[in-house]
Amino acid sequence: MKLTKEYVAVPRGSEHETGLAADIMNTHWYNTHGNQLLSSSDKNKGQQWLIKHAPDYGFVLRFTKSGTKSTGIDYESWHFRYVGKKSAQFMTKHNLTLEQYVSLLKAREKAAK
């Protein structure tokens, strides 16, 4: 049960339900690895391209290797979240998770008041 809680969101707790998140992985890689979402998919050139270029289309890799502490979720090389082009490019440039980015925006808003 503990392991399940680490990888499966509680009902209505998944950002997939917002329509802003999607699991995207190279089909060939997925099919040849037992139809599993594995973070090691980032070894695939197609997945590497997607991770690198997702911000060009307004998406970010949602759960990064360096972001586990702020998100509470382990690295997921397939989970992308739409945040808009400007936000995605800023977050990627500064290596920010969504939680860190939202905190930064809130702090800027507070300082502007």
CSV table of C-alpha atoms in Angstrom, one decimal:
chain,number,residue,atom,x,y,z
A,1,MET,CA,0.0,0.0,0.0
A,2,LYS,CA,2.8,2.4,0.8
A,3,LEU,CA,4.4,1.9,-2.6
A,4,THR,CA,1.1,2.4,-4.3
A,5,LYS,CA,0.6,5.7,-2.5
A,6,GLU,CA,4.0,6.9,-3.9
A,7,TYR,CA,3.0,6.3,-7.5
A,8,VAL,CA,-0.8,6.5,-7.7
A,9,ALA,CA,-2.8,9.6,-7.0
A,10,VAL,CA,-5.9,9.4,-4.8
A,11,PRO,CA,-9.2,9.8,-6.6
A,12,ARG,CA,-9.6,13.4,-7.8
A,13,GLY,CA,-6.0,14.0,-6.8
A,14,SER,CA,-4.4,13.7,-10.2
A,15,GLU,CA,-3.6,16.8,-12.3
A,16,HIS,CA,-4.4,14.6,-15.3
A,17,GLU,CA,-8.1,15.3,-14.4
A,18,THR,CA,-7.5,19.0,-15.0
A,19,GLY,CA,-6.7,18.4,-18.6
A,20,LEU,CA,-3.4,20.1,-18.2
A,21,ALA,CA,-1.2,17.0,-17.7
A,22,ALA,CA,-0.4,14.1,-20.0
A,23,ASP,CA,1.8,11.1,-19.9
A,24,ILE,CA,3.9,11.1,-23.1
A,25,MET,CA,6.3,8.4,-24.0
A,26,ASN,CA,7.8,6.9,-27.2
A,27,THR,CA,5.5,4.1,-28.3
A,28,HIS,CA,8.2,1.8,-29.4
A,29,TRP,CA,10.1,2.2,-26.1
A,30,TYR,CA,6.9,1.7,-24.1
A,31,ASN,CA,5.9,-1.4,-26.0
A,32,THR,CA,9.3,-3.0,-25.7
A,33,HIS,CA,9.5,-2.4,-22.0
A,34,GLY,CA,6.4,-4.3,-20.9
A,35,ASN,CA,3.9,-1.4,-21.3
A,36,GLN,CA,5.3,0.4,-18.3
A,37,LEU,CA,5.9,4.0,-17.5
A,38,LEU,CA,9.6,3.9,-16.5
A,39,SER,CA,11.8,6.9,-15.8
A,40,SER,CA,14.6,5.2,-17.7
A,41,SER,CA,12.7,6.1,-20.9
A,42,ASP,CA,14.8,9.2,-20.8
A,43,LYS,CA,17.6,7.2,-22.3
A,44,ASN,CA,15.5,7.1,-25.5
A,45,LYS,CA,16.4,9.8,-28.1
A,46,GLY,CA,12.8,10.6,-28.7
A,47,GLN,CA,12.1,11.1,-25.0
A,48,GLN,CA,15.2,13.2,-24.7
A,49,TRP,CA,14.0,15.4,-27.6
A,50,LEU,CA,10.6,15.7,-26.0
A,51,ILE,CA,12.0,16.7,-22.6
A,52,LYS,CA,14.2,19.3,-24.2
A,53,HIS,CA,11.6,20.8,-26.6
A,54,ALA,CA,8.5,20.6,-24.5
A,55,PRO,CA,8.9,24.2,-23.3
A,56,ASP,CA,8.7,25.4,-26.9
A,57,TYR,CA,5.1,24.2,-26.9
A,58,GLY,CA,4.3,25.4,-23.3
A,59,PHE,CA,4.9,22.1,-21.5
A,60,VAL,CA,7.3,21.2,-18.7
A,61,LEU,CA,8.5,17.9,-17.4
A,62,ARG,CA,6.5,17.9,-14.3
A,63,PHE,CA,8.5,15.7,-11.9
A,64,THR,CA,12.2,16.3,-12.6
A,65,LYS,CA,15.2,14.5,-11.1
A,66,SER,CA,16.1,17.6,-9.0
A,67,GLY,CA,12.6,18.5,-8.0
A,68,THR,CA,11.6,15.6,-5.8
A,69,LYS,CA,12.0,17.6,-2.6
A,70,SER,CA,9.6,20.3,-3.7
A,71,THR,CA,7.1,18.1,-5.4
A,72,GLY,CA,7.1,15.1,-3.2
A,73,ILE,CA,7.0,12.9,-6.3
A,74,ASP,CA,9.9,10.9,-7.7
A,75,TYR,CA,11.3,11.5,-11.2
A,76,GLU,CA,8.8,10.8,-14.0
A,77,SER,CA,10.3,11.2,-17.4
A,78,TRP,CA,6.9,10.9,-19.1
A,79,HIS,CA,4.7,13.3,-17.1
A,80,PHE,CA,4.3,16.7,-18.8
A,81,ARG,CA,2.2,19.6,-17.7
A,82,TYR,CA,1.0,22.6,-19.7
A,83,VAL,CA,1.9,25.9,-18.2
A,84,GLY,CA,2.2,28.1,-21.3
A,85,LYS,CA,5.2,29.0,-23.3
A,86,LYS,CA,6.6,31.9,-21.3
A,87,SER,CA,6.2,30.0,-18.0
A,88,ALA,CA,7.6,26.8,-19.4
A,89,GLN,CA,10.6,28.5,-20.8
A,90,PHE,CA,11.3,30.4,-17.6
A,91,MET,CA,10.8,27.3,-15.4
A,92,THR,CA,13.1,25.3,-17.6
A,93,LYS,CA,15.8,28.0,-17.8
A,94,HIS,CA,15.8,28.4,-14.0
A,95,ASN,CA,15.3,24.7,-13.3
A,96,LEU,CA,12.1,25.3,-11.3
A,97,THR,CA,9.3,22.9,-10.4
A,98,LEU,CA,5.8,24.1,-10.6
A,99,GLU,CA,5.7,24.4,-6.9
A,100,GLN,CA,8.8,26.6,-6.8
A,101,TYR,CA,7.5,28.7,-9.7
A,102,VAL,CA,4.2,29.4,-8.0
A,103,SER,CA,6.0,30.3,-4.8
A,104,LEU,CA,8.2,32.7,-6.7
A,105,LEU,CA,5.2,34.3,-8.3
A,106,LYS,CA,3.4,34.6,-5.0
A,107,ALA,CA,6.5,36.2,-3.4
A,108,ARG,CA,6.8,38.7,-6.3
A,109,GLU,CA,3.1,39.6,-6.0
A,110,LYS,CA,3.5,40.1,-2.2
A,111,ALA,CA,6.6,42.3,-2.7
A,112,ALA,CA,4.7,44.4,-5.3
A,113,LYS,CA,1.9,45.3,-2.8
